[in-house]
Tab-separated table of C-alpha atoms in Angstrom:
chain	number	residue	atom	x	y	z
A	9	MET	CA	-14.693	22.831	13.401
A	10	TYR	CA	-14.872	19.857	15.730
A	11	ARG	CA	-18.523	19.233	16.336
A	12	TYR	CA	-18.201	15.555	17.178
A	13	LEU	CA	-16.457	14.386	20.311
A	14	LEU	CA	-16.905	10.743	19.509
A	15	ILE	CA	-18.035	8.200	22.018
A	16	VAL	CA	-15.701	5.265	22.419
A	17	LEU	CA	-17.746	2.092	22.289
A	18	VAL	CA	-16.877	-0.326	25.064
A	19	SER	CA	-17.067	-4.063	24.407
A	20	GLY	CA	-20.069	-5.568	26.134
A	21	LEU	CA	-22.056	-2.316	26.155
A	22	MET	CA	-24.549	-3.691	23.646
A	23	SER	CA	-25.384	-7.268	22.754
A	24	VAL	CA	-24.649	-6.650	19.074
A	25	VAL	CA	-21.060	-5.783	19.905
A	26	SER	CA	-20.540	-8.206	22.762
A	27	GLY	CA	-16.883	-9.149	23.162
A	28	GLN	CA	-15.592	-12.592	22.289
A	29	HIS	CA	-11.824	-12.546	22.283
A	30	GLY	CA	-10.696	-8.963	22.825
A	31	VAL	CA	-8.023	-7.257	20.740
A	32	GLY	CA	-4.253	-7.484	20.712
A	33	ALA	CA	-2.021	-5.676	23.173
A	34	GLY	CA	-1.231	-2.148	22.052
A	35	TRP	CA	-4.496	-1.570	20.199
A	36	GLY	CA	-6.520	1.278	21.680
A	37	ASP	CA	-10.260	1.861	21.902
A	38	ARG	CA	-12.393	1.905	18.796
A	39	VAL	CA	-13.888	5.213	17.721
A	40	GLU	CA	-16.917	5.720	15.486
A	41	LEU	CA	-16.308	8.266	12.742
A	42	PRO	CA	-18.810	11.099	12.228
A	43	LEU	CA	-21.399	11.088	9.450
A	44	PRO	CA	-21.817	13.730	6.739
A	45	GLN	CA	-24.623	16.132	7.530
A	46	GLY	CA	-27.992	14.488	6.858
A	47	SER	CA	-26.483	11.037	6.348
A	48	ASN	CA	-27.235	7.810	8.227
A	49	SER	CA	-24.779	5.518	6.474
A	50	VAL	CA	-21.170	5.656	5.225
A	51	ARG	CA	-18.799	3.076	3.768
A	52	GLY	CA	-15.063	2.758	3.255
A	53	PHE	CA	-13.074	1.912	0.119
A	54	LEU	CA	-11.046	-1.019	-1.118
A	55	TYR	CA	-7.306	-0.669	-0.340
A	56	LYS	CA	-6.562	2.927	0.588
A	57	ASN	CA	-8.838	5.588	2.069
A	58	SER	CA	-6.638	6.939	4.898
A	59	VAL	CA	-3.318	8.749	5.408
A	60	ALA	CA	-1.377	10.543	8.144
A	61	PHE	CA	0.669	13.707	7.555
A	62	SER	CA	3.980	14.486	9.260
A	63	ASN	CA	2.148	16.684	11.806
A	64	ASN	CA	0.040	13.658	12.922
A	65	LYS	CA	-3.023	14.854	11.031
A	66	ARG	CA	-5.005	11.732	10.179
A	67	VAL	CA	-7.360	11.887	7.186
A	68	ILE	CA	-10.005	9.309	6.232
A	69	PHE	CA	-12.154	9.383	3.094
A	70	MET	CA	-15.632	7.823	3.112
A	71	ASN	CA	-18.520	7.160	0.745
A	72	ASN	CA	-21.899	8.667	1.703
A	73	GLU	CA	-24.518	5.955	1.155
A	74	ASP	CA	-27.550	8.192	1.681
A	75	THR	CA	-29.508	10.314	-0.789
A	76	GLY	CA	-27.153	12.666	-2.588
A	77	GLY	CA	-24.172	10.362	-2.188
A	78	GLY	CA	-20.715	11.848	-2.608
A	79	ILE	CA	-17.182	11.306	-1.323
A	80	TYR	CA	-16.381	12.945	2.037
A	81	TYR	CA	-13.338	13.217	4.296
A	82	THR	CA	-12.798	13.815	8.008
A	83	TYR	CA	-9.574	14.498	9.915
A	84	SER	CA	-8.175	14.265	13.441
A	85	TYR	CA	-4.965	15.176	15.261
A	86	ASP	CA	-5.374	12.608	18.045
A	87	GLY	CA	-7.382	9.770	16.492
A	88	LYS	CA	-10.265	10.344	18.906
A	89	THR	CA	-11.896	13.646	17.982
A	90	TRP	CA	-12.760	13.986	14.303
A	91	SER	CA	-13.878	16.946	12.200
A	92	ASP	CA	-17.235	17.361	10.493
A	93	PRO	CA	-16.973	15.495	7.167
A	94	VAL	CA	-16.357	17.722	4.133
A	95	GLN	CA	-17.274	16.706	0.604
A	96	PHE	CA	-14.397	16.067	-1.796
A	97	LYS	CA	-15.389	17.833	-5.005
A	98	PRO	CA	-12.880	18.326	-7.819
A	99	VAL	CA	-13.731	21.611	-9.481
A	100	ASN	CA	-13.304	20.749	-13.132
A	101	VAL	CA	-15.006	17.350	-13.329
A	102	PRO	CA	-18.268	16.477	-11.528
A	103	GLY	CA	-19.233	13.002	-10.376
A	104	ILE	CA	-16.627	10.721	-8.787
A	105	ASN	CA	-16.208	7.214	-7.372
A	106	SER	CA	-13.521	4.573	-6.639
A	107	THR	CA	-11.372	7.074	-4.722
A	108	LYS	CA	-7.834	6.085	-3.620
A	109	ILE	CA	-5.445	8.321	-1.661
A	110	TYR	CA	-1.711	8.357	-0.852
A	111	ARG	CA	0.452	10.760	1.176
A	112	ASP	CA	4.064	11.110	0.031
A	113	ASN	CA	7.140	12.142	2.016
A	114	ARG	CA	6.630	15.790	1.014
A	115	ASP	CA	3.214	15.875	2.702
A	116	ARG	CA	1.299	15.965	-0.565
A	117	LEU	CA	-1.983	14.089	-0.713
A	118	HIS	CA	-2.475	12.286	-4.008
A	119	VAL	CA	-6.020	11.285	-4.975
A	120	VAL	CA	-7.031	9.027	-7.863
A	121	TRP	CA	-10.690	8.607	-8.717
A	122	ALA	CA	-12.984	7.448	-11.501
A	123	ARG	CA	-15.639	9.459	-13.302
A	124	PRO	CA	-18.772	7.459	-14.132
A	125	LYS	CA	-19.954	9.451	-17.196
A	126	PRO	CA	-18.087	9.572	-19.479
A	127	LYS	CA	-15.834	6.853	-18.083
A	128	ALA	CA	-12.372	8.138	-17.175
A	129	LEU	CA	-9.693	7.878	-14.479
A	130	TYR	CA	-8.488	11.159	-12.921
A	131	TYR	CA	-5.868	12.533	-10.538
A	132	THR	CA	-6.154	15.354	-7.973
A	133	GLN	CA	-3.511	16.675	-5.551
A	134	MET	CA	-4.168	18.308	-2.162
A	135	ASP	CA	-1.846	19.863	0.411
A	136	SER	CA	-1.761	19.046	4.138
A	137	ALA	CA	-4.433	21.707	4.749
A	138	LEU	CA	-6.606	19.722	2.300
A	139	ASN	CA	-6.666	22.463	-0.306
A	140	VAL	CA	-6.810	21.299	-3.939
A	141	VAL	CA	-3.468	22.086	-5.613
A	142	ILE	CA	-3.822	20.137	-8.868
A	143	ASP	CA	-7.341	19.507	-10.106
A	144	SER	CA	-8.649	16.757	-12.373
A	145	MET	CA	-5.714	15.546	-14.488
A	146	ARG	CA	-6.885	12.678	-16.684
A	147	ILE	CA	-4.938	9.414	-16.470
A	148	ALA	CA	-7.034	7.167	-18.717
A	149	SER	CA	-10.341	7.076	-20.584
A	150	SER	CA	-12.588	4.700	-22.560
A	151	PRO	CA	-11.982	1.630	-20.390
A	152	ARG	CA	-12.257	-1.872	-21.714
A	153	ASN	CA	-15.622	-3.374	-20.715
A	154	ASN	CA	-16.719	0.112	-19.643
A	155	SER	CA	-15.389	0.216	-16.059
A	156	TYR	CA	-12.308	0.791	-13.885
A	157	ASN	CA	-11.841	-1.566	-10.945
A	158	GLY	CA	-9.180	-2.544	-8.422
A	159	VAL	CA	-7.460	0.854	-8.723
A	160	TYR	CA	-4.235	0.989	-6.668
A	161	LEU	CA	-2.089	4.086	-6.052
A	162	THR	CA	1.458	4.336	-4.696
A	163	ALA	CA	4.551	6.569	-4.900
A	164	ASP	CA	8.267	5.864	-4.531
A	165	LEU	CA	11.074	7.793	-2.851
A	166	ASN	CA	12.020	9.340	-6.204
A	167	ASP	CA	8.716	11.278	-6.286
A	168	ARG	CA	7.252	9.098	-9.016
A	169	LEU	CA	3.564	8.234	-8.831
A	170	HIS	CA	2.339	4.810	-9.924
A	171	VAL	CA	-1.270	3.785	-10.648
A	172	MET	CA	-2.461	0.297	-11.610
A	173	TRP	CA	-5.945	-1.076	-12.225
A	174	HIS	CA	-8.014	-3.623	-14.129
A	175	GLU	CA	-10.740	-2.808	-16.624
A	176	GLY	CA	-14.049	-4.668	-16.455
A	177	ASP	CA	-15.781	-6.901	-13.899
A	178	SER	CA	-13.531	-9.876	-13.104
A	179	LYS	CA	-16.533	-11.964	-12.002
A	180	THR	CA	-18.301	-11.863	-15.352
A	181	GLU	CA	-15.943	-10.404	-17.980
A	182	ILE	CA	-12.509	-10.831	-19.520
A	183	THR	CA	-10.498	-8.184	-17.682
A	184	GLU	CA	-6.930	-6.964	-18.145
A	185	CYS	CA	-4.471	-5.022	-15.953
A	186	TYR	CA	-3.038	-1.622	-16.819
A	187	TYR	CA	-0.403	0.779	-15.475
A	188	SER	CA	0.421	4.489	-15.696
A	189	ARG	CA	2.963	6.712	-13.940
A	190	SER	CA	3.779	10.368	-13.406
A	191	THR	CA	7.261	11.844	-12.972
A	192	ASP	CA	6.142	15.461	-12.509
A	193	SER	CA	3.999	15.234	-9.367
A	194	GLY	CA	0.806	14.376	-11.222
A	195	GLU	CA	0.883	17.176	-13.817
A	196	SER	CA	1.040	14.612	-16.629
A	197	TRP	CA	0.711	10.838	-16.951
A	198	SER	CA	2.155	8.203	-19.231
A	199	ALA	CA	-0.165	6.460	-21.668
A	200	PRO	CA	-1.897	3.481	-20.005
A	201	GLN	CA	0.188	0.366	-20.554
A	202	LEU	CA	-1.246	-3.154	-20.709
A	203	ILE	CA	0.801	-5.274	-18.278
A	204	SER	CA	-1.214	-8.520	-18.222
A	205	LYS	CA	-1.516	-11.015	-21.066
A	206	ASP	CA	-4.271	-10.181	-23.504
A	207	ASP	CA	-5.184	-13.853	-23.682
A	208	GLY	CA	-8.934	-14.029	-23.230
A	209	LYS	CA	-8.672	-14.732	-19.488
A	210	ALA	CA	-9.517	-12.465	-16.573
A	211	SER	CA	-6.632	-10.642	-14.866
A	212	ALA	CA	-7.545	-8.572	-11.814
A	213	PHE	CA	-6.461	-6.548	-8.768
A	214	PRO	CA	-2.866	-5.545	-9.639
A	215	ARG	CA	-0.812	-4.269	-6.712
A	216	GLY	CA	2.700	-3.056	-5.989
A	217	GLN	CA	3.687	-0.729	-3.145
A	218	PHE	CA	6.919	1.263	-3.513
A	219	GLY	CA	6.607	3.891	-0.759
A	220	ALA	CA	9.665	2.673	1.188
A	221	TYR	CA	11.887	2.217	-1.876
A	222	GLY	CA	14.124	4.575	-3.818
A	223	GLY	CA	15.382	2.384	-6.654
A	224	ASP	CA	14.181	1.470	-10.124
A	225	SER	CA	13.496	-2.261	-9.638
A	226	LEU	CA	9.727	-2.616	-9.275
A	227	MET	CA	7.183	-5.450	-9.294
A	228	ILE	CA	3.413	-5.574	-9.810
A	229	ALA	CA	1.420	-8.774	-9.215
A	230	TRP	CA	-2.206	-9.734	-9.764
A	231	ARG	CA	-4.477	-12.769	-9.891
A	232	ASP	CA	-5.062	-14.436	-13.260
A	233	ASN	CA	-7.952	-16.765	-14.013
A	234	VAL	CA	-7.286	-20.404	-14.913
A	235	SER	CA	-10.912	-21.557	-14.870
A	236	PHE	CA	-14.274	-20.481	-13.491
A	237	SER	CA	-15.622	-24.000	-12.909
A	238	PRO	CA	-14.089	-24.979	-10.634
A	239	GLU	CA	-12.915	-21.470	-9.812
A	240	ASN	CA	-9.142	-21.346	-9.932
A	241	TRP	CA	-6.711	-18.431	-10.148
A	242	ASP	CA	-2.911	-18.293	-10.388
A	243	LEU	CA	-0.736	-15.275	-9.594
A	244	HIS	CA	1.147	-13.428	-12.321
A	245	PHE	CA	3.684	-10.613	-12.055
A	246	VAL	CA	5.764	-8.239	-14.141
A	247	THR	CA	8.963	-6.377	-13.244
A	248	SER	CA	10.581	-3.117	-14.268
A	249	THR	CA	14.255	-2.127	-14.039
A	250	ASP	CA	13.725	1.490	-15.089
A	251	GLY	CA	11.208	2.765	-12.566
A	252	GLY	CA	8.140	1.842	-14.592
A	253	VAL	CA	9.107	3.092	-18.065
A	254	SER	CA	8.893	-0.459	-19.389
A	255	TRP	CA	7.754	-3.804	-18.008
A	256	SER	CA	8.867	-7.386	-18.469
A	257	GLU	CA	6.955	-10.273	-19.946
A	258	VAL	CA	4.439	-11.843	-17.562
A	259	THR	CA	5.715	-14.502	-15.129
A	260	ASN	CA	3.492	-17.099	-13.474
A	261	LEU	CA	4.456	-16.987	-9.798
A	262	ASN	CA	3.434	-20.430	-8.599
A	263	SER	CA	1.185	-22.401	-10.934
A	264	SER	CA	-1.021	-24.649	-8.842
A	265	SER	CA	-4.453	-26.257	-8.622
A	266	ASP	CA	-4.925	-24.183	-5.452
A	267	PHE	CA	-6.921	-20.956	-5.643
A	268	GLN	CA	-4.462	-18.058	-5.251
A	269	GLY	CA	-5.906	-14.616	-4.748
A	270	ASP	CA	-5.218	-10.905	-4.506
A	271	PRO	CA	-1.453	-10.587	-3.905
A	272	ASP	CA	-0.122	-7.676	-1.832
A	273	VAL	CA	3.396	-6.688	-2.984
A	274	VAL	CA	5.816	-4.423	-1.086
A	275	VAL	CA	9.381	-3.411	-1.991
A	276	ASP	CA	11.411	-2.529	1.120
A	277	PRO	CA	14.303	-0.004	1.340
A	278	GLY	CA	16.886	-2.695	0.550
A	279	GLY	CA	15.053	-3.836	-2.574
A	280	ARG	CA	13.663	-7.053	-1.072
A	281	ILE	CA	10.272	-7.902	-2.574
A	282	HIS	CA	7.627	-9.128	-0.128
A	283	MET	CA	4.452	-10.883	-1.265
A	284	VAL	CA	1.388	-11.820	0.794
A	285	TYR	CA	-1.760	-13.477	-0.536
A	286	HIS	CA	-4.510	-15.951	0.336
A	287	GLN	CA	-4.794	-19.444	-1.088
A	288	TYR	CA	-6.915	-22.529	-0.556
A	289	PRO	CA	-6.937	-26.088	-1.908
A	290	GLN	CA	-9.691	-27.178	-4.273
A	291	SER	CA	-10.282	-30.162	-1.970
A	292	ASP	CA	-11.358	-27.919	0.931
A	293	PRO	CA	-11.933	-24.376	-0.340
A	294	TYR	CA	-13.798	-23.172	2.743
A	295	ASN	CA	-11.785	-24.484	5.681
A	296	GLY	CA	-8.433	-24.510	3.901
A	297	MET	CA	-8.074	-20.798	3.153
A	298	ARG	CA	-4.869	-19.325	4.656
A	299	ILE	CA	-2.616	-16.255	4.343
A	300	VAL	CA	0.824	-17.123	2.937
A	301	TYR	CA	4.026	-15.102	2.566
A	302	GLY	CA	7.284	-15.151	0.648
A	303	TYR	CA	10.146	-12.805	-0.223
A	304	SER	CA	12.603	-12.498	-3.079
A	305	ASP	CA	16.071	-10.947	-3.159
A	306	ASP	CA	16.656	-11.689	-6.834
A	307	PHE	CA	13.792	-9.876	-8.483
A	308	GLY	CA	11.353	-12.773	-8.403
A	309	LYS	CA	13.644	-15.482	-9.758
A	310	SER	CA	13.383	-17.384	-6.464
A	311	TRP	CA	11.254	-17.085	-3.331
A	312	LYS	CA	11.961	-17.843	0.318
A	313	PRO	CA	11.353	-19.442	2.764
A	314	SER	CA	9.247	-21.690	0.504
A	315	PRO	CA	9.364	-21.571	-3.318
A	316	GLN	CA	5.795	-22.929	-3.338
A	317	PHE	CA	4.606	-20.341	-0.783
A	318	LYS	CA	3.844	-22.877	1.950
A	319	ASN	CA	4.810	-20.367	4.658
A	320	VAL	CA	1.506	-19.678	6.444
A	321	ILE	CA	1.544	-16.524	8.594
A	322	SER	CA	-2.138	-16.517	9.587
A	323	ASP	CA	-3.627	-18.780	12.229
A	324	ASP	CA	-4.545	-22.319	11.203
A	325	SER	CA	-8.114	-21.262	10.407
A	326	ARG	CA	-10.044	-19.658	7.561
A	327	SER	CA	-8.289	-16.408	6.603
A	328	GLU	CA	-8.528	-14.325	3.446
A	329	LEU	CA	-7.990	-10.988	1.690
A	330	ALA	CA	-4.589	-9.739	2.825
A	331	GLU	CA	-4.513	-5.944	2.486
A	332	GLY	CA	-2.668	-2.979	3.919
A	333	THR	CA	0.740	-4.654	3.792
A	334	HIS	CA	3.203	-1.892	4.606
A	335	TYR	CA	6.902	-1.446	5.417
A	336	GLN	CA	7.504	1.204	8.094
A	337	ILE	CA	10.862	2.866	7.512
A	338	SER	CA	10.858	4.483	10.974
A	339	THR	CA	10.715	1.164	12.848
A	340	GLY	CA	11.810	-1.364	10.233
A	341	THR	CA	8.499	-3.199	10.679
A	342	LEU	CA	6.631	-5.037	7.932
A	343	TRP	CA	2.871	-5.239	8.623
A	344	THR	CA	0.063	-7.152	6.949
A	345	PHE	CA	-3.679	-7.398	7.701
A	346	TRP	CA	-6.409	-9.864	6.725
A	347	LYS	CA	-9.955	-11.047	7.400
A	348	ASP	CA	-10.265	-13.799	10.009
A	349	GLU	CA	-13.363	-15.963	9.488
A	350	SER	CA	-12.604	-18.691	12.040
A	351	GLU	CA	-15.769	-17.927	14.040
A	352	ARG	CA	-18.138	-17.631	11.085
A	353	LYS	CA	-19.399	-21.240	11.008
A	354	GLY	CA	-20.322	-21.053	14.673
A	355	GLY	CA	-22.472	-17.983	14.136
A	356	GLY	CA	-19.691	-15.510	14.891
A	357	GLY	CA	-18.554	-12.562	12.843
A	358	ILE	CA	-15.714	-11.752	10.487
A	359	ASN	CA	-12.860	-9.945	12.223
A	360	ILE	CA	-9.563	-8.375	11.238
A	361	LYS	CA	-6.197	-9.737	12.301
A	362	ALA	CA	-2.657	-8.523	11.773
A	363	ALA	CA	0.890	-9.819	12.005
A	364	PHE	CA	4.242	-8.091	11.692
A	365	SER	CA	7.877	-8.885	11.017
A	366	THR	CA	10.846	-6.955	12.393
A	367	ASP	CA	13.489	-8.848	10.407
A	368	ARG	CA	12.353	-8.255	6.813
A	369	GLY	CA	10.091	-11.287	6.709
A	370	GLU	CA	12.429	-13.886	8.186
A	371	SER	CA	9.997	-14.427	11.087
A	372	TRP	CA	6.502	-13.219	11.981
A	373	SER	CA	4.652	-12.273	15.141
A	374	THR	CA	1.721	-14.219	16.533
A	375	PRO	CA	-1.414	-12.886	14.765
A	376	GLU	CA	-3.400	-10.394	16.845
A	377	TYR	CA	-7.054	-9.395	16.712
A	378	ILE	CA	-7.840	-5.783	15.860
A	379	THR	CA	-11.629	-6.035	15.937
A	380	ASP	CA	-14.119	-7.680	18.294
A	381	PHE	CA	-17.560	-6.805	16.991
A	382	GLY	CA	-19.687	-9.815	17.822
A	383	ASN	CA	-21.272	-11.473	14.795
A	384	SER	CA	-20.773	-8.538	12.406
A	385	PRO	CA	-18.859	-9.211	9.161
A	386	ILE	CA	-16.214	-6.458	9.267
A	387	GLY	CA	-15.111	-5.164	5.857
A	388	PHE	CA	-13.116	-2.671	3.779
A	389	LYS	CA	-10.105	-2.304	6.061
A	390	ALA	CA	-7.361	0.259	5.379
A	391	ILE	CA	-4.391	1.549	7.367
A	392	LEU	CA	-2.412	4.709	7.952
A	393	VAL	CA	1.019	5.049	9.568
A	394	LEU	CA	1.947	7.884	11.936
A	395	PRO	CA	5.430	9.456	12.106
A	396	ASP	CA	6.353	7.586	15.318
A	397	GLY	CA	5.443	4.225	13.778
A	398	SER	CA	1.962	3.915	15.281
A	399	VAL	CA	-0.577	2.210	13.022
A	400	GLY	CA	-4.178	3.344	12.551
A	401	LEU	CA	-6.821	1.118	10.985
A	402	ASN	CA	-10.327	1.992	9.817
A	403	TYR	CA	-12.987	-0.515	8.839
A	404	GLU	CA	-16.697	-0.619	8.104
A	405	VAL	CA	-19.404	-2.438	10.050
A	406	PRO	CA	-22.627	-3.406	8.206
A	407	ASN	CA	-26.138	-3.434	9.672
A	408	TYR	CA	-25.107	-1.019	12.405
A	409	PRO	CA	-26.760	0.550	14.266
A	410	ASP	CA	-29.740	-0.760	12.260
A	411	SER	CA	-30.288	-3.174	9.400
A	412	GLY	CA	-29.100	-1.841	6.056
A	413	LEU	CA	-26.877	0.884	7.520
A	414	TYR	CA	-23.071	1.121	7.664
A	415	ARG	CA	-20.613	2.857	9.974
A	416	ILE	CA	-16.839	3.332	9.866
A	417	PHE	CA	-14.727	2.741	12.983
A	418	TYR	CA	-11.097	3.577	13.723
A	419	ARG	CA	-8.487	2.410	16.234
A	420	GLU	CA	-4.728	2.776	16.687
A	421	ARG	CA	-1.839	0.628	17.840
A	422	THR	CA	1.314	1.754	19.602
A	423	PRO	CA	4.570	1.368	17.627
A	424	VAL	CA	6.372	-1.945	17.486
A	425	VAL	CA	9.694	-1.561	19.304
A	426	THR	CA	12.559	-2.958	17.264
A	427	ALA	CA	16.301	-3.012	17.554
A	428	ILE	CA	16.703	-0.621	14.621
A	429	LYS	CA	14.090	1.863	15.752
A	430	GLU	CA	16.354	4.142	17.768
A	431	PRO	CA	18.964	4.845	15.079
A	432	ASP	CA	16.288	5.239	12.411
A	433	VAL	CA	14.031	7.734	14.191
A	434	ARG	CA	16.519	9.929	15.996
A	435	GLN	CA	17.298	13.243	14.335
A	436	PRO	CA	20.516	12.812	12.348
A	437	ARG	CA	23.268	15.167	13.462
A	438	SER	CA	25.305	14.996	10.300
A	439	PHE	CA	25.171	14.778	6.535
A	440	THR	CA	26.724	11.442	5.625
A	441	LEU	CA	27.113	9.103	2.680
A	442	ALA	CA	28.070	5.553	3.635
A	443	GLN	CA	30.191	3.127	1.652
A	444	ASN	CA	28.004	0.943	-0.522
A	445	SER	CA	27.440	-2.647	0.584
A	446	PRO	CA	28.453	-5.075	-0.733
A	447	ASN	CA	31.536	-3.632	-2.391
A	448	PRO	CA	32.799	-4.874	-4.819
A	449	PHE	CA	29.412	-6.028	-6.118
A	450	ASN	CA	27.473	-7.643	-8.950
A	451	PRO	CA	24.715	-7.027	-9.921
A	452	SER	CA	23.310	-4.827	-7.133
A	453	THR	CA	24.425	-2.936	-4.046
A	454	VAL	CA	22.823	-0.739	-1.368
A	455	LEU	CA	23.751	2.934	-0.895
A	456	SER	CA	22.920	4.526	2.473
A	457	PHE	CA	22.879	8.182	3.480
A	458	THR	CA	21.613	10.433	6.264
A	459	LEU	CA	20.187	13.938	6.088
A	460	LYS	CA	20.338	16.250	9.089
A	461	ARG	CA	17.619	18.495	7.704
A	462	ALA	CA	14.854	18.342	5.098
A	463	GLY	CA	15.610	19.593	1.617
A	464	GLU	CA	16.087	18.818	-2.060
A	465	VAL	CA	18.303	15.769	-2.553
A	466	ARG	CA	20.063	14.222	-5.521
A	467	LEU	CA	21.999	10.942	-5.483
A	468	SER	CA	23.613	10.020	-8.802
A	469	VAL	CA	26.055	7.445	-10.170
A	470	TYR	CA	28.932	8.431	-12.507
A	471	ASP	CA	31.535	6.583	-14.560
A	472	VAL	CA	35.279	7.274	-14.347
A	473	ARG	CA	34.953	10.009	-17.000
A	474	GLY	CA	32.420	11.883	-14.901
A	475	ARG	CA	29.429	11.054	-17.073
A	476	ARG	CA	26.224	10.596	-15.125
A	477	ILE	CA	24.976	7.023	-15.538
A	478	LYS	CA	21.847	7.070	-13.398
A	479	THR	CA	20.069	9.282	-10.865
A	480	LEU	CA	18.862	7.145	-7.963
A	481	VAL	CA	17.220	9.832	-5.823
A	482	ARG	CA	15.850	13.188	-6.907
A	483	GLY	CA	13.431	15.318	-4.930
A	484	TRP	CA	12.485	16.577	-1.499
A	485	LYS	CA	13.380	14.395	1.503
A	486	ASN	CA	12.813	14.808	5.225
A	487	ALA	CA	15.685	14.494	7.700
A	488	GLY	CA	16.407	10.829	8.304
A	489	VAL	CA	18.191	7.688	7.229
A	490	TYR	CA	17.755	6.368	3.678
A	491	ARG	CA	18.793	3.243	1.796
A	492	VAL	CA	18.689	2.870	-1.987
A	493	THR	CA	19.406	-0.170	-4.138
A	494	PHE	CA	21.574	0.396	-7.229
A	495	GLU	CA	20.984	-2.142	-10.010
A	496	ALA	CA	23.985	-2.252	-12.358
A	497	GLY	CA	22.482	-4.463	-15.044
A	498	GLY	CA	23.898	-3.654	-18.487
A	499	LEU	CA	26.916	-1.717	-17.170
A	500	ALA	CA	30.514	-2.698	-17.848
A	501	ALA	CA	32.651	-3.916	-14.959
A	502	GLY	CA	34.900	-1.281	-13.430
A	503	VAL	CA	35.056	1.712	-11.089
A	504	TYR	CA	32.047	3.975	-10.563
A	505	TYR	CA	31.369	6.934	-8.290
A	506	TYR	CA	28.198	7.996	-6.508
A	507	ARG	CA	27.567	11.565	-5.348
A	508	LEU	CA	25.062	12.903	-2.807
A	509	VAL	CA	24.059	16.583	-2.968
A	510	SER	CA	21.686	18.405	-0.588
A	511	GLY	CA	21.478	21.853	0.982
A	512	GLY	CA	24.807	23.078	-0.368
A	513	GLU	CA	26.668	19.976	0.859
A	514	SER	CA	27.973	17.068	-1.188
A	515	MET	CA	29.867	13.810	-0.707
A	516	VAL	CA	31.360	11.312	-3.161
A	517	LYS	CA	32.219	7.612	-2.745
A	518	LYS	CA	33.820	5.038	-5.040
A	519	MET	CA	32.439	1.574	-5.773
A	520	ILE	CA	33.584	-1.356	-7.902
A	521	LEU	CA	31.370	-3.403	-10.214
A	522	LEU	CA	32.660	-6.938	-10.748
A	523	PRO	CA	32.511	-8.769	-14.105
């Protein structure tokens, strides 16, 4: 199967890739991914084209740019030697584009893709051997303005799938944002729901990542056009308290004359909402572009450390397009990635940088370079996370090795060592359900539990009469440590019980909701 033993390109080997600044400590060598048979050019995808399974199998999807086209994937068990690319071809529906992938904690690979004719959005599921398990389930059809764009796919720890997108071209048309979810592993999907304001203005690139979270309190944010001349966008968001069944009215995050673009939203295991985006002042749109960050513990009512998002986490130089923001449960590390264009005016290239936080966003590391490719404008970056907390990033390089061609490269970073890593990654020796914290509480509290082996899990809340009020966790979970936020909005003050059941074992704890 492995025909390509890829050559690791060494900085300085060729003038086109001559080194300038190196890469950050912990990042390994870059590896060029193989091409589909007969192809000379491949490209990546916006947001998410790579995953890693629990057995360390890394998978990357790519777009064949040569005659015949098509979506292909390659895989590797070590990040260095990659398989011959295989074409991804759903059986029931021919012709695909805009592919997004996501691997859940049951090692299922979820794939969302668009069909060009007739226009529709579809879902396919594959197993870890990359066999198609569910083929071509339709999510949406007949898009507004005749196209699907900015498609984003995520799942939560309750085995719910969430897809969001905008319809139309945000550069030339009035676009709106939509959402759909599945609660039966992709077999069926809710009717597409408009989540942006239908106000004659462009709304685009909705995002919300819930892969580290097991509660029902969700947020999706996007950029919303204020004017095209001068170009100005604000950020809007909606929230859900029922896992995506319904969504709130739209909130303007931080109305400003500054351009605010493409927010990346992550909900961590404790329910904290993290937001990263790029902004620049109208007075200096080129040199003033920076990556900013904020978090909210009250569902978006307030943001820290700066309500106006003045907390810059990039270097003091032109930076844009934050993507790949991810919370690693195994290490407690929050990552984000962006394009660094500080060398562009001097004839240099566009590189990728990253920063991480090990204290849920309270502080951030010094940004580190991931790429060093001379004057090439690196693009379409996407990450995967390995079981031990290592991070893998793939990105495309244009005009390489010749003008008009593209290649995809990959490199990995060793895990960030944090104080909470050891208790989180060791194999639990017992089945435990911790006392909720805080207790008593109002309006929310965190429930923690450990599983000594993988299996079906259910965590539910009951009133004093034994009636089930809410199921917080339901589905297959690997052995490990889990934290879930319980939102008690709408419940009467008093005593409640929560019960954990898995593998023939169960535990019950009492908690008190204050008035």
